[in-house]
Structures are given as C-alpha cells and as structure tokens.
C-alpha cells in the first residue's frame, strides 16, 4: 500500500511546519515590562499547596510579581502560613482585620498592585495573594510613575478559579494555610537525553534504509545493463516505491507553503482543528508503521514469501498477504492512540507513530545533490528564525511556539511532535522536538550515506559519519541553549543547520568532492558495452 501523492505532500508539509525544541517555560524574562530598582524580578511560576484544617487538599499555581523578595525554591524551606481574606477585599486601604504574619488574600482592581502590597505589608501580612479577574495568570508590574520600591513581602497572582476555591474554604470557617515556593528546573533532565537519542537513532535507521534501497536499485540497474536488456541511452530503472526528489524550486516553495500552513494552524487553532490534525497524523502514522513493519518482517525468511504473494483487491489493486496481516494492527494502534491520547502514557504511542512516519517520509522524499540540500536547509533556517523570533512584532506572539504548544486548543500540543515527560522536573511537562528538526536535516544525512554506498566509500572515508556527528552535536547545542534560556522554546535548525551543512561543505571541499556532490550527488554509472556471443 503506497502513499497517495496528494496526501503525502499535505502530511509532509504538516510534519515540517513545526520545527522547535522546547522544555516548557517556568521563568519569563520580560524585557517589555518596566524594570528599575525594587522592581526587576523575573516572572516565575509559584507552587501554592493548600491545607484545610491541617490536611493538604489541593495545590494551585500562581505567578510571582516583578517586585518583592525572591521566593524560596525548596518546599521544605518554605514556611506554612495561615491565610486570611482581606477586609475590604481589594486591600486598597488599611484592612479592618488584624494581621499577625498571615498571608492575605485580596481581589484585583481599584488600585495598583504595588499599593495593595504596601498596604498589606504595613498591616502585618507576610505575603499577598491577588486573585485575577480572569481565568489565566497576569504579570504584575510596577506603575511607570512610581518611585523606587522597597517591598518586603512576596506578591503572587492567582487565577480566578483558585481564588474562588480559597474564598469558599475560608467561608466555611475552616483554618486555611498556604505555602509559597518556586522550585527550580534541573539543569539537565533525563527526558532531553532520551529525546536526543531518539532523534539521532531515527535519522540513523532512516539513512541506512534509504541507502540500502538506493544500492539495491543500482545493483538491479547494473545487472540489466550487463544483460543487454537496456540501451545506453534508454531510461533508467526506477526505484521501488514512490520517491519524490526535491528540486531547487520546490525547496524555495517549501518556505512559502509551510508558512501558509503555519499561519492556518495559528489562526484556526482550536479543539476541533486539533481533531483534524489528529486524524491526518493517524493516517500518516498508519502508513508509516505499516511500511516499517513490512520492511522489518520481510527480512525474515518465514515472512518473505507472504510479502511476495499478492491478492488483487478492488480499488487498491495488488496487495501482499503480509500487508493484509499487518494493516489491521496498525489501524487499531493508531485509533487507540487517537481515542486515548489524553492519558499519561499516550506519548509512547505518539512517538512510535511519529518515528515510523518520519522514517517512511525519509524514504519517499530525497534530495538529489548537495546543491538542493543547501537551498532547502538554508530556506528552512530562515523559516525557523522568522516564525520563532521575528513573528512576535507582527502577531504579538511567537507563532511557532503557540502552534507547537497547541494554545487555545485545550490540549498539550499538536501531534506532529516527539515528546517525553520530564522525569525529574518539579513542574512536570514534556520535552519536545518538532518533526521538522528531524526530517529536514535527515534528508541531507540520508543523502550522505547513499552517496557513500554508491561510491563504495568506507565509513571513515565517507561523509555519513561526519554528517551524523554534526547533526548530533548541533542538536546537543540546541539543548544547551534551551537550558541557558530557562526552558524557552528554541529553533533547533538555528544550531543544526550550521553544524550539519557547514561540516558537509567543509569536508567536501577539503577532499575535492564538492563539485561532484554539488551537481550530481551520485557516482557516474557508465553503460557497459553489450558483447554479442558468437553462435
């Protein structure tokens, strides 16, 4: 069963639309918000465990203010403090209730955040929790005309639903206590190590499979030439399966088409649109998983004859018995993932489908030479930079990050991502990598191994080892940058493309192969003269 070409193009563009590595954001270094002495904190997420009558019942997440002292990062060092509701609720004037070190709960509005905090501190509060009037969190900043501040208690913004619950607890005459702390994310999480290994192994497998197919096609072509079944100026033997070779024009058009798809994802992002993406991803995942399983099982002699025996099915044409046996399993696997994708371990199914789809795509889509690969990766790098960084002034948000996270969709993100839960992160979440960060450089890496095998180059003498090493180092540099940026999403191609493409061009120039790599991409295959045997 082969990809329908139109469906293939749509799925491939959707796959490479998202090109982002992320670890989740817990620290926001906002350069737009006013900053001056006493009002220059980073915006950090704050964990707020809640005790009612001495029993921990729930936990809320708030965001720390631009002003006030830095919160404790360790839970065991954070003090458990009684909570009191302000009277008046807005805390714009001195509270009528007497405070002796309690944390005070107040409503947003009627005066500035710093005014509320100063009033609460003067009244004897040890912290102030401000309830937002909307469901999301809000960054609390200082007023532009305020003098330098010296606030001694922490201020935290709570979402509306958290404030409603706390008011209800206090209204039941219960004793309510809170803790305020902002745990730091570990420098390196094991999830990032596994994600790196996953990406590298995917390209490794896809490259060897692509090179094997190219070598088999070349051997078949040589046999036909030697048997005299083809003329020297005849057509070449086509490779088995569907192969789409990228041209320079299509490489440039990729940026335009992918940008249009990305804008569509950004504008239409909602729960129903995510369902559409899930369906498309499931269709591609079924095809990818089926293709990989058939290729794997065909290596065993017991399954080989089933792969070579065909039955004609209406509308589908000849289909092997092995395909008929594998297809139901692949369809059920994809459907189960789509239905139960919200459970905690559904990421395993998503990664399996995603890896199989990526490997299959790297067999279908190929770059014919280094020139096309250079144009494609250069255009992809510009695409990545624009939609991650330069789109903010136009759309007020980073379009790529919004799409990758699946904002406004009610889900953790779009399915066109590989992801692994952060194992030792107190904030949880996922480390993710976009399919584009694997597929696009993977095209160049797979090309390098095809070239090496067709030229009969040994591993140390070829280009694949260099390309593979450069990709791994580029992705590793991406994760270093990700951790230095406090988990903010990074365009991985910003680091991968210079490493991979730069290494390939440099080594090719030093060895004198650059001109041949640039234009042809495979060795000359002269047609042997046909010798007539005497009768």
Short mmCIF file of N, CA and C in Angstrom, two decimals, residues 423-496:
data_model
loop_
_atom_site.label_atom_id
_atom_site.label_comp_id
_atom_site.label_asym_id
_atom_site.label_seq_id
_atom_site.Cartn_x
_atom_site.Cartn_y
_atom_site.Cartn_z
N UNK A 423 11.20 13.90 33.67
CA UNK A 423 11.12 12.92 34.75
C UNK A 423 11.48 13.49 36.12
N UNK A 424 12.43 14.42 36.17
CA UNK A 424 12.88 14.94 37.45
C UNK A 424 12.59 16.43 37.58
N UNK A 425 11.60 16.89 36.82
CA UNK A 425 11.22 18.30 36.84
C UNK A 425 10.06 18.48 37.80
N UNK A 426 10.19 19.33 38.82
CA UNK A 426 9.08 19.53 39.76
C UNK A 426 7.85 20.13 39.10
N UNK A 427 8.03 20.75 37.93
CA UNK A 427 6.90 21.34 37.23
C UNK A 427 6.27 20.37 36.23
N UNK A 428 6.88 19.23 36.04
CA UNK A 428 6.33 18.27 35.08
C UNK A 428 6.48 18.78 33.66
N UNK A 429 5.50 18.47 32.82
CA UNK A 429 5.53 18.90 31.43
C UNK A 429 6.33 17.94 30.57
N UNK A 430 6.55 18.35 29.31
CA UNK A 430 7.22 17.49 28.33
C UNK A 430 8.39 18.23 27.69
N UNK A 431 9.41 17.47 27.34
CA UNK A 431 10.44 17.96 26.43
C UNK A 431 10.00 17.51 25.04
N UNK A 432 10.03 18.44 24.08
CA UNK A 432 9.52 18.13 22.75
C UNK A 432 10.53 18.50 21.68
N UNK A 433 10.38 17.86 20.52
CA UNK A 433 11.14 18.23 19.33
C UNK A 433 10.22 18.10 18.14
N UNK A 434 10.20 19.12 17.29
CA UNK A 434 9.34 19.09 16.11
C UNK A 434 9.85 18.12 15.06
N UNK A 435 8.93 17.57 14.29
CA UNK A 435 9.31 16.65 13.23
C UNK A 435 10.24 17.30 12.22
N UNK A 436 10.06 18.60 11.98
CA UNK A 436 10.91 19.30 11.02
C UNK A 436 12.37 19.29 11.40
N UNK A 437 12.67 19.27 12.70
CA UNK A 437 14.05 19.25 13.16
C UNK A 437 14.73 17.91 12.93
N UNK A 438 13.94 16.89 12.59
CA UNK A 438 14.50 15.57 12.27
C UNK A 438 14.45 15.33 10.76
N UNK A 439 13.33 15.65 10.14
CA UNK A 439 13.16 15.35 8.72
C UNK A 439 14.09 16.18 7.85
N UNK A 440 14.14 17.49 8.06
CA UNK A 440 14.90 18.37 7.15
C UNK A 440 16.40 18.07 7.17
N UNK A 441 17.07 18.06 8.34
CA UNK A 441 18.48 17.66 8.31
C UNK A 441 18.65 16.18 7.98
N UNK A 442 17.63 15.37 8.29
CA UNK A 442 17.70 13.95 7.97
C UNK A 442 17.79 13.69 6.48
N UNK A 443 17.21 14.57 5.67
CA UNK A 443 17.31 14.43 4.22
C UNK A 443 18.76 14.53 3.76
N UNK A 444 19.52 15.46 4.36
CA UNK A 444 20.92 15.62 4.00
C UNK A 444 21.78 14.47 4.51
N UNK A 445 21.49 14.00 5.73
CA UNK A 445 22.25 12.90 6.30
C UNK A 445 22.01 11.62 5.49
N UNK A 446 20.75 11.36 5.12
CA UNK A 446 20.44 10.18 4.31
C UNK A 446 21.12 10.27 2.94
N UNK A 447 21.17 11.47 2.37
CA UNK A 447 21.86 11.66 1.09
C UNK A 447 23.35 11.31 1.21
N UNK A 448 23.96 11.68 2.33
CA UNK A 448 25.39 11.42 2.51
C UNK A 448 25.68 9.92 2.52
N UNK A 449 24.82 9.13 3.16
CA UNK A 449 25.06 7.67 3.21
C UNK A 449 24.78 7.03 1.85
N UNK A 450 23.77 7.51 1.14
CA UNK A 450 23.52 6.99 -0.22
C UNK A 450 24.74 7.24 -1.12
N UNK A 451 25.29 8.43 -0.99
CA UNK A 451 26.47 8.77 -1.80
C UNK A 451 27.64 7.87 -1.42
N UNK A 452 27.87 7.67 -0.14
CA UNK A 452 28.98 6.82 0.31
C UNK A 452 28.84 5.40 -0.22
N UNK A 453 27.66 4.83 -0.14
CA UNK A 453 27.46 3.45 -0.56
C UNK A 453 27.58 3.30 -2.07
N UNK A 454 27.03 4.24 -2.81
CA UNK A 454 27.10 4.15 -4.27
C UNK A 454 28.52 4.38 -4.77
N UNK A 455 29.32 5.11 -4.01
CA UNK A 455 30.73 5.34 -4.36
C UNK A 455 31.66 4.31 -3.74
N UNK A 456 31.08 3.34 -3.01
CA UNK A 456 31.87 2.30 -2.34
C UNK A 456 32.90 2.89 -1.38
N UNK A 457 32.50 3.96 -0.68
CA UNK A 457 33.40 4.57 0.30
C UNK A 457 33.25 3.87 1.65
N UNK A 458 34.36 3.66 2.32
CA UNK A 458 34.30 3.12 3.67
C UNK A 458 33.79 4.19 4.63
N UNK A 459 33.40 3.74 5.83
CA UNK A 459 32.76 4.66 6.78
C UNK A 459 33.65 5.84 7.11
N UNK A 460 34.94 5.59 7.35
CA UNK A 460 35.85 6.68 7.72
C UNK A 460 36.18 7.58 6.54
N UNK A 461 36.08 7.04 5.35
CA UNK A 461 36.42 7.83 4.16
C UNK A 461 35.21 8.58 3.60
N UNK A 462 34.02 8.24 4.06
CA UNK A 462 32.81 8.84 3.51
C UNK A 462 32.38 10.09 4.25
N UNK A 463 31.13 10.47 3.99
CA UNK A 463 30.58 11.71 4.54
C UNK A 463 29.50 11.46 5.60
N UNK A 464 28.98 10.22 5.64
CA UNK A 464 27.88 9.95 6.56
C UNK A 464 28.31 10.12 8.02
N UNK A 465 29.48 9.62 8.37
CA UNK A 465 29.94 9.71 9.75
C UNK A 465 30.06 11.17 10.18
N UNK A 466 30.57 12.01 9.28
CA UNK A 466 30.69 13.44 9.58
C UNK A 466 29.32 14.09 9.71
N UNK A 467 28.41 13.77 8.79
CA UNK A 467 27.07 14.37 8.83
C UNK A 467 26.30 13.94 10.07
N UNK A 468 26.44 12.66 10.43
CA UNK A 468 25.74 12.16 11.62
C UNK A 468 26.29 12.81 12.89
N UNK A 469 27.60 12.93 12.96
CA UNK A 469 28.23 13.56 14.12
C UNK A 469 27.82 15.03 14.21
N UNK A 470 27.78 15.70 13.07
CA UNK A 470 27.42 17.13 13.06
C UNK A 470 25.97 17.32 13.50
N UNK A 471 25.06 16.43 13.06
CA UNK A 471 23.67 16.55 13.49
C UNK A 471 23.54 16.36 15.00
N UNK A 472 24.19 15.30 15.52
CA UNK A 472 24.12 15.05 16.96
C UNK A 472 24.68 16.21 17.76
N UNK A 473 25.80 16.79 17.30
CA UNK A 473 26.39 17.92 18.02
C UNK A 473 25.51 19.15 17.92
N UNK A 474 24.90 19.37 16.76
CA UNK A 474 24.01 20.51 16.60
C UNK A 474 22.80 20.42 17.49
N UNK A 475 22.20 19.21 17.59
CA UNK A 475 21.04 19.02 18.47
C UNK A 475 21.44 19.15 19.92
N UNK A 476 22.64 18.67 20.27
CA UNK A 476 23.13 18.81 21.64
C UNK A 476 23.31 20.29 21.99
N UNK A 477 23.83 21.07 21.06
CA UNK A 477 23.99 22.51 21.28
C UNK A 477 22.63 23.18 21.48
N UNK A 478 21.62 22.68 20.77
CA UNK A 478 20.27 23.22 20.94
C UNK A 478 19.78 23.04 22.37
N UNK A 479 20.02 21.87 22.94
CA UNK A 479 19.57 21.62 24.31
C UNK A 479 20.37 22.44 25.32
N UNK A 480 21.64 22.67 25.04
CA UNK A 480 22.43 23.56 25.91
C UNK A 480 21.83 24.96 25.89
N UNK A 481 21.51 25.46 24.68
CA UNK A 481 20.90 26.78 24.56
C UNK A 481 19.53 26.81 25.23
N UNK A 482 18.79 25.71 25.12
CA UNK A 482 17.47 25.63 25.75
C UNK A 482 17.56 25.80 27.26
N UNK A 483 18.55 25.14 27.86
CA UNK A 483 18.71 25.26 29.32
C UNK A 483 19.24 26.63 29.73
N UNK A 484 20.09 27.22 28.91
CA UNK A 484 20.58 28.57 29.21
C UNK A 484 19.48 29.60 29.10
N UNK A 485 18.45 29.32 28.29
CA UNK A 485 17.32 30.23 28.11
C UNK A 485 16.16 29.89 29.03
N UNK A 486 16.42 29.14 30.10
CA UNK A 486 15.41 28.81 31.10
C UNK A 486 14.20 28.09 30.52
N UNK A 487 14.46 27.20 29.54
CA UNK A 487 13.38 26.38 29.03
C UNK A 487 12.58 27.00 27.92
N UNK A 488 12.90 28.23 27.47
CA UNK A 488 12.17 28.84 26.38
C UNK A 488 12.41 28.05 25.09
N UNK A 489 11.35 27.89 24.28
CA UNK A 489 11.47 27.15 23.03
C UNK A 489 12.55 27.73 22.13
N UNK A 490 13.32 26.84 21.52
CA UNK A 490 14.43 27.25 20.66
C UNK A 490 14.25 26.67 19.25
N UNK A 491 14.55 27.48 18.21
CA UNK A 491 14.54 26.93 16.85
C UNK A 491 15.76 26.03 16.64
N UNK A 492 15.56 24.74 16.65
CA UNK A 492 16.68 23.81 16.61
C UNK A 492 17.51 23.96 15.34
N UNK A 493 16.87 24.31 14.23
CA UNK A 493 17.60 24.44 12.98
C UNK A 493 18.62 25.57 13.02
N UNK A 494 18.45 26.51 13.93
CA UNK A 494 19.42 27.59 14.10
C UNK A 494 20.79 27.02 14.45
N UNK A 495 20.82 25.90 15.13
CA UNK A 495 22.07 25.27 15.55
C UNK A 495 22.41 24.06 14.66
N UNK A 496 21.39 23.31 14.23
CA UNK A 496 21.64 22.09 13.48
C UNK A 496 22.14 22.38 12.07
#
